[in-house]
Coordinates of C-alpha atoms and ligand atoms in Angstrom, one line a residue:
M1 CA 101.0 76.8 112.5
T2 CA 104.2 78.8 112.5
T3 CA 106.3 79.3 115.5
G4 CA 108.9 82.0 116.1
R5 CA 109.0 85.4 117.7
I6 CA 106.0 87.7 117.1
S7 CA 107.2 91.3 117.5
F8 CA 105.0 94.0 118.8
S9 CA 105.2 96.2 115.8
R10 CA 106.8 96.1 112.4
P11 CA 107.1 98.9 109.8
Y12 CA 105.1 98.3 106.7
P13 CA 107.3 97.7 103.6
A14 CA 105.7 100.1 101.0
L15 CA 106.2 99.1 97.4
R16 CA 107.7 102.3 96.1
E17 CA 110.1 103.1 99.0
M18 CA 113.3 102.0 97.2
K19 CA 112.3 103.6 93.9
N20 CA 111.5 106.9 95.6
L21 CA 114.8 106.8 97.6
R22 CA 116.8 106.2 94.4
A23 CA 115.0 109.0 92.6
A24 CA 115.7 111.4 95.5
L25 CA 119.4 110.4 95.6
D26 CA 119.8 110.7 91.8
S27 CA 118.1 114.1 91.8
G28 CA 120.8 115.6 94.0
H29 CA 118.1 117.4 96.1
L30 CA 118.3 115.8 99.5
H31 CA 117.6 118.7 101.8
G32 CA 114.0 119.5 102.8
D33 CA 111.1 121.0 101.0
G34 CA 111.8 119.3 97.6
P35 CA 109.4 117.3 95.3
F36 CA 108.8 114.4 97.7
T37 CA 108.0 116.8 100.6
K38 CA 105.5 118.5 98.3
A39 CA 103.9 115.2 97.2
A40 CA 103.6 113.8 100.7
T41 CA 102.2 117.0 102.0
T42 CA 99.5 117.0 99.4
K43 CA 98.6 113.4 100.3
L44 CA 98.4 114.4 104.0
R45 CA 96.2 117.4 103.2
H46 CA 93.9 115.0 101.3
I47 CA 93.7 112.5 104.2
T48 CA 93.2 115.1 106.9
S49 CA 91.4 117.9 105.1
A50 CA 93.8 120.2 107.0
P51 CA 94.2 123.6 105.1
H52 CA 97.9 123.7 106.1
V53 CA 100.2 120.7 106.6
L54 CA 103.9 121.2 107.4
L55 CA 106.2 118.1 107.5
T56 CA 108.4 118.1 110.5
T57 CA 111.3 116.0 111.8
S58 CA 109.0 114.4 114.5
C59 CA 105.8 114.7 116.3
T60 CA 107.8 116.0 119.3
H61 CA 109.1 118.8 117.1
A62 CA 105.5 119.6 115.9
L63 CA 104.5 119.9 119.5
E64 CA 107.4 122.2 120.2
L65 CA 106.6 124.3 117.2
S66 CA 103.0 124.6 118.5
C67 CA 104.3 125.8 121.9
I68 CA 106.6 128.3 120.2
L69 CA 103.6 129.6 118.1
L70 CA 101.7 130.1 121.3
D71 CA 104.6 132.2 122.7
L72 CA 104.4 130.1 125.9
G73 CA 106.7 131.2 128.7
P74 CA 107.3 131.2 132.4
G75 CA 104.0 131.7 134.3
D76 CA 101.9 130.1 131.6
E77 CA 100.1 126.8 132.2
V78 CA 99.3 124.0 129.8
I79 CA 97.0 121.2 130.9
V80 CA 98.4 117.8 130.0
P81 CA 96.9 114.3 130.7
S82 CA 98.8 112.2 133.2
F83 CA 98.6 109.3 130.8
A84 CA 100.5 110.7 127.7
F85 CA 103.8 110.5 126.0
T86 CA 106.6 112.6 127.4
S87 CA 106.8 114.9 124.3
A88 CA 103.5 116.5 125.3
A89 CA 105.2 117.6 128.6
T90 CA 108.7 118.4 127.3
A91 CA 107.3 120.7 124.6
V92 CA 105.7 122.8 127.4
T93 CA 108.6 122.7 129.9
L94 CA 111.2 123.6 127.2
R95 CA 109.4 127.0 127.0
G96 CA 109.6 127.4 130.7
A97 CA 105.9 127.0 131.1
T98 CA 104.2 124.7 133.6
C99 CA 102.5 121.4 133.0
V100 CA 99.3 120.9 134.9
F101 CA 98.5 117.2 135.0
V102 CA 95.0 115.9 135.0
D103 CA 93.3 112.5 135.1
I104 CA 91.9 110.5 132.3
D105 CA 88.6 108.8 131.3
P106 CA 89.3 105.1 131.9
D107 CA 87.0 104.1 129.1
T108 CA 89.3 105.5 126.4
G109 CA 92.5 106.5 128.2
N110 CA 91.9 110.0 127.0
V111 CA 91.9 113.3 129.0
D112 CA 88.8 113.7 131.2
P113 CA 87.1 117.0 130.3
S114 CA 85.7 117.4 133.8
A115 CA 89.3 117.1 135.2
V116 CA 90.3 119.8 132.7
A117 CA 87.5 122.0 133.8
D118 CA 88.6 121.7 137.4
A119 CA 92.2 122.6 136.5
I120 CA 91.7 125.8 134.6
T121 CA 93.2 129.0 136.0
H122 CA 93.7 132.4 134.5
R123 CA 97.2 131.2 133.4
T124 CA 95.8 128.3 131.3
R125 CA 97.0 128.8 127.7
A126 CA 96.3 125.4 126.2
V127 CA 95.3 121.8 126.7
I128 CA 97.2 119.0 125.0
V129 CA 94.7 116.3 123.9
M130 CA 96.1 113.0 122.9
H131 CA 93.7 110.6 121.1
Y132 CA 94.9 107.3 122.6
G133 CA 95.2 104.5 120.2
G134 CA 93.5 106.7 117.5
V135 CA 90.2 106.8 119.4
A136 CA 89.2 110.4 119.7
A137 CA 88.9 112.2 123.0
D138 CA 85.6 113.6 124.1
M139 CA 85.9 116.8 122.1
A140 CA 82.6 118.6 122.6
P141 CA 83.2 119.7 126.3
L142 CA 86.9 120.5 125.5
L143 CA 85.9 122.7 122.6
Y144 CA 83.3 124.4 124.8
L145 CA 85.9 125.0 127.6
A146 CA 88.5 126.3 125.1
D147 CA 86.0 128.7 123.7
V148 CA 84.7 130.0 127.0
H149 CA 88.1 130.4 128.7
G150 CA 90.0 131.5 125.6
F151 CA 92.7 128.8 125.5
H152 CA 93.9 126.6 122.6
L153 CA 93.6 122.8 122.0
I154 CA 96.7 121.0 120.8
E155 CA 95.8 117.6 119.4
D156 CA 98.7 115.1 119.9
N157 CA 97.4 113.0 117.0
A158 CA 100.4 110.6 116.7
H159 CA 98.0 107.7 116.8
G160 CA 95.1 109.2 114.9
L161 CA 96.0 109.8 111.3
G162 CA 92.7 109.2 109.4
G163 CA 90.6 108.9 112.5
A164 CA 87.5 111.0 113.1
W165 CA 85.3 112.5 115.9
Q166 CA 81.7 113.1 114.7
D167 CA 83.0 113.0 111.1
R168 CA 85.7 115.7 111.8
P169 CA 89.2 114.5 111.0
L170 CA 91.4 114.1 114.0
G171 CA 94.2 116.7 114.1
T172 CA 92.0 119.4 112.6
I173 CA 89.6 120.0 115.5
G174 CA 92.0 122.0 117.7
T175 CA 94.2 125.0 116.8
F176 CA 97.1 122.6 116.2
G177 CA 97.3 118.9 115.2
T178 CA 100.6 117.0 115.4
Q179 CA 101.4 113.7 113.6
S180 CA 104.2 111.2 114.1
F181 CA 105.9 109.1 111.4
H182 CA 108.1 107.2 113.8
D183 CA 108.5 103.6 112.6
T184 CA 106.1 102.3 115.2
K185 CA 103.2 104.5 113.9
N186 CA 100.7 103.5 111.2
I187 CA 102.5 105.5 108.5
H188 CA 106.2 106.0 108.9
C189 CA 109.5 107.4 107.4
G190 CA 111.8 106.2 110.2
E191 CA 111.5 109.4 112.1
G192 CA 109.2 112.2 111.0
G193 CA 106.1 114.2 111.8
A194 CA 103.7 116.9 110.7
L195 CA 102.0 120.0 112.0
L196 CA 98.4 120.5 110.9
L197 CA 96.9 124.0 111.0
S198 CA 93.8 125.8 109.8
D199 CA 94.7 129.4 110.7
D200 CA 96.5 131.2 107.8
I201 CA 98.5 133.6 110.0
L202 CA 99.7 130.9 112.3
A203 CA 100.6 128.8 109.3
E204 CA 102.7 131.6 107.8
R205 CA 104.5 132.0 111.1
A206 CA 105.0 128.2 111.5
E207 CA 106.7 128.1 108.1
I208 CA 109.2 130.7 109.3
I209 CA 109.9 129.0 112.7
R210 CA 110.3 125.7 111.0
E211 CA 113.0 127.2 108.6
K212 CA 115.5 128.6 111.2
G213 CA 113.4 131.8 111.6
T214 CA 113.6 132.8 108.0
D215 CA 111.1 133.4 105.2
R216 CA 112.9 130.9 103.0
A217 CA 109.6 129.2 102.1
R218 CA 108.3 132.5 100.7
F219 CA 111.6 132.9 98.8
L220 CA 111.2 129.4 97.3
R221 CA 107.7 130.3 96.1
G222 CA 109.2 133.4 94.4
L223 CA 107.3 135.8 96.7
V224 CA 110.4 137.6 97.9
D225 CA 113.8 138.0 96.2
K226 CA 115.9 137.2 99.2
Y227 CA 115.2 135.6 102.6
S228 CA 116.0 137.0 106.0
W229 CA 115.7 136.4 109.7
W230 CA 112.2 137.2 110.9
D231 CA 111.4 135.3 114.1
H232 CA 112.4 132.6 116.6
G233 CA 113.3 129.4 114.8
S234 CA 114.8 126.0 114.6
S235 CA 115.3 123.4 112.0
Y236 CA 112.2 121.3 111.9
L237 CA 112.1 120.2 108.3
P238 CA 112.8 116.6 107.3
S239 CA 115.1 115.7 104.4
E240 CA 113.9 114.5 101.1
L241 CA 115.0 111.0 102.0
N242 CA 112.5 110.8 104.8
A243 CA 109.8 112.4 102.6
A244 CA 110.5 109.9 99.8
V245 CA 109.7 107.0 102.2
L246 CA 106.8 108.9 103.6
D247 CA 105.3 109.5 100.2
A248 CA 105.6 105.8 99.3
Q249 CA 103.8 104.9 102.6
L250 CA 101.0 107.3 102.0
D251 CA 100.4 105.8 98.5
E252 CA 99.3 102.7 100.4
F253 CA 97.5 104.4 103.3
A254 CA 94.2 102.7 102.5
T255 CA 95.8 99.2 102.4
I256 CA 97.7 99.8 105.5
Q257 CA 94.6 100.9 107.4
A258 CA 92.5 98.0 106.1
E259 CA 95.1 95.5 107.2
R260 CA 95.4 97.0 110.6
H261 CA 91.7 97.0 111.0
R262 CA 91.7 93.3 110.0
V263 CA 93.9 92.5 112.9
W264 CA 92.1 94.8 115.3
S265 CA 88.7 93.3 114.5
A266 CA 90.1 89.8 114.8
Y267 CA 91.2 90.6 118.4
A268 CA 88.0 92.4 119.2
S269 CA 85.8 89.4 118.3
A270 CA 88.2 86.7 119.7
F271 CA 88.3 88.3 123.1
S272 CA 84.7 89.4 123.7
D273 CA 83.3 86.4 125.7
W274 CA 86.6 85.5 127.3
A275 CA 87.2 89.0 128.5
D276 CA 83.7 89.4 130.0
R277 CA 84.1 86.1 131.8
R278 CA 87.5 86.9 133.3
G279 CA 86.9 90.5 134.3
V280 CA 89.2 91.8 131.6
R281 CA 88.3 95.1 130.1
R282 CA 88.6 95.4 126.3
M283 CA 89.5 98.4 124.2
T284 CA 86.3 100.1 123.2
V285 CA 85.4 102.8 120.7
P286 CA 82.5 105.2 121.4
P287 CA 79.9 105.2 118.5
D288 CA 80.6 108.8 117.3
R289 CA 84.3 108.0 116.6
E290 CA 86.2 106.3 113.8
H291 CA 89.4 104.8 115.2
T292 CA 92.6 104.1 113.3
A293 CA 93.5 100.6 114.6
H294 CA 96.8 102.0 115.9
L295 CA 96.8 99.6 118.8
Y296 CA 94.8 97.0 120.5
Y297 CA 94.9 96.7 124.3
L298 CA 93.4 94.8 127.1
R299 CA 93.1 95.9 130.8
M300 CA 93.8 93.1 133.3
P301 CA 92.1 93.1 136.7
D302 CA 95.3 94.3 138.4
E303 CA 99.0 95.0 137.9
A304 CA 100.3 91.7 139.1
R305 CA 98.1 89.7 136.7
R306 CA 99.0 92.1 133.9
D307 CA 102.8 91.6 134.6
A308 CA 102.3 87.8 134.7
L309 CA 100.6 87.8 131.3
I310 CA 103.4 89.9 129.8
T311 CA 105.9 87.4 131.1
D312 CA 103.9 84.4 130.0
L313 CA 103.5 85.8 126.5
A314 CA 107.2 86.7 126.3
E315 CA 108.1 83.1 127.2
Q316 CA 106.0 82.1 124.2
G317 CA 107.9 84.5 121.9
I318 CA 105.1 87.1 121.8
V319 CA 106.1 90.7 122.6
A320 CA 103.2 92.5 124.3
P321 CA 104.2 95.5 126.3
F322 CA 102.6 97.9 128.7
H323 CA 102.6 101.6 127.7
Y324 CA 103.1 105.1 129.2
V325 CA 104.2 105.5 132.7
P326 CA 102.1 108.4 134.3
L327 CA 103.8 111.7 133.8
D328 CA 102.5 113.4 137.0
T329 CA 104.4 111.1 139.3
S330 CA 107.5 110.7 137.2
P331 CA 110.7 112.5 138.4
A332 CA 110.5 115.3 135.9
G333 CA 106.7 115.6 136.3
L334 CA 107.2 116.2 140.0
K335 CA 109.9 118.8 139.2
Y336 CA 108.3 120.7 136.3
G337 CA 104.6 120.0 136.8
R338 CA 101.7 120.7 139.1
T339 CA 99.0 118.1 139.8
P340 CA 95.9 119.7 141.4
E341 CA 94.2 116.3 142.0
P342 CA 95.7 112.9 142.2
C343 CA 95.5 111.1 138.8
S344 CA 94.4 107.7 140.2
R345 CA 92.5 106.6 137.1
S346 CA 95.6 107.2 135.0
A347 CA 97.7 105.2 137.5
E348 CA 95.2 102.3 137.3
F349 CA 95.0 102.4 133.5
A350 CA 98.7 102.4 133.1
S351 CA 99.4 99.6 135.5
T352 CA 96.7 97.2 134.1
L353 CA 97.2 97.8 130.4
I354 CA 98.8 95.4 127.9
R355 CA 99.1 96.0 124.2
L356 CA 99.0 93.1 121.7
P357 CA 101.1 92.8 118.5
L358 CA 99.4 94.8 115.7
W359 CA 100.9 95.4 112.3
P360 CA 99.6 95.2 108.7
T361 CA 101.3 92.0 107.6
L362 CA 100.6 90.0 110.8
T363 CA 99.2 86.8 109.5
D364 CA 96.0 85.1 110.6
D365 CA 98.1 82.2 112.1
Q366 CA 100.1 84.7 114.1
I367 CA 96.9 86.4 115.3
G368 CA 95.6 82.9 116.3
R369 CA 98.8 82.2 118.3
V370 CA 98.4 85.5 120.2
V371 CA 94.7 84.8 120.9
D372 CA 95.5 81.3 122.1
A373 CA 98.3 82.5 124.3
V374 CA 96.2 85.2 126.0
T375 CA 93.1 83.0 126.5
G376 CA 95.2 80.0 127.5
H377 CA 97.0 82.0 130.2
S378 CA 96.0 80.7 133.6
W379 CA 95.4 82.9 136.7
Ligands
LIG401 C1 105.2 108.5 119.1 C2 104.4 109.5 119.9 C3 104.9 110.8 120.0 C4 106.3 111.2 119.6 O1 106.4 111.1 118.2 P1 107.9 111.3 117.5 O2 107.5 111.4 116.1 O3 108.7 110.1 117.8 O4 108.5 112.5 118.1 C5 104.2 111.8 120.6 N1 103.0 111.5 121.1 C6 102.4 110.2 121.0 C7 101.1 110.0 121.6 C8 103.2 109.2 120.4 O5 102.7 108.0 120.4

């Protein structure tokens, strides 16, 4: 059995990364929207079935782009789960709109549709739905509420590329889907992201906002003979260097996912009896959802025992961190948000959760070491 540090996450080394990077550098075309952007975009369209895919510089920027597309402004409200990454909140507050924080469903860590229903006002413009760990949120009631009340769903699908809810690909169920290619995600290019859209008119406008407010994309397609300033905008397109790595990663999407599921399933079976005996709650996946093996977590009986396990594993060279700190009670959440009901399930979820090392080239020996360290921990 090997010893040595087991990191929490490790970017997958895709075969063609160096070859693609060399080709991009040799081509002299390094700014965005070149051949590697086109190739990677096609692969993402294939994986997600999204009619429109726009590569972005990050998932954070794809969320910001969604909020610009909704013309959010002061007085508007967006419902955000308390247990989520900060980008969901900052995309809203950057526009001067208000985050309304709601509680989660402790079985999945995802937004609780009944908490959403209770938080709706005439100012509600959107709900940001994060699929935690690549396990889909309970979409049916959210789609119903969005339809009845006329607001939009923004799927923060940073964890969920290739996942599904009732056979519908994650990221394509709401008006917007946002992906992350940060190097801790299943597919990466260092830093990067994508916006998925099905609406043609929104997609056309997104293309303009992404390119500094100009119709440069139409110009590149030969549809106009010069490009000009049309709308709000920023620079949300990644360079060809990022796209070159992303394209190499996407070539091996099936392998990466299969290896991640190998690790996930090994944990799931290794901990089943032990967890039940010790009152530890395991990550679960409802039957109508295909998850993405983005992460594997356990929920300890309380915060003290969770912290003790993190420390014990660290002493054995195993990096197993907690995750999001609830947004509603964070300093900026108190300043820029409104929390109609205390988010106690989110607080409990966040304070008991521990994530285990999960990456495609984690060996069976290393998985064994993690399992032994967790089940051998005494409390
Ligand atoms: C990583 C992550 C983000 C941010 O992604 P970037 O590409 O780093 O901007 C947003 N939401 C969730 C759920 C994430 O895990």
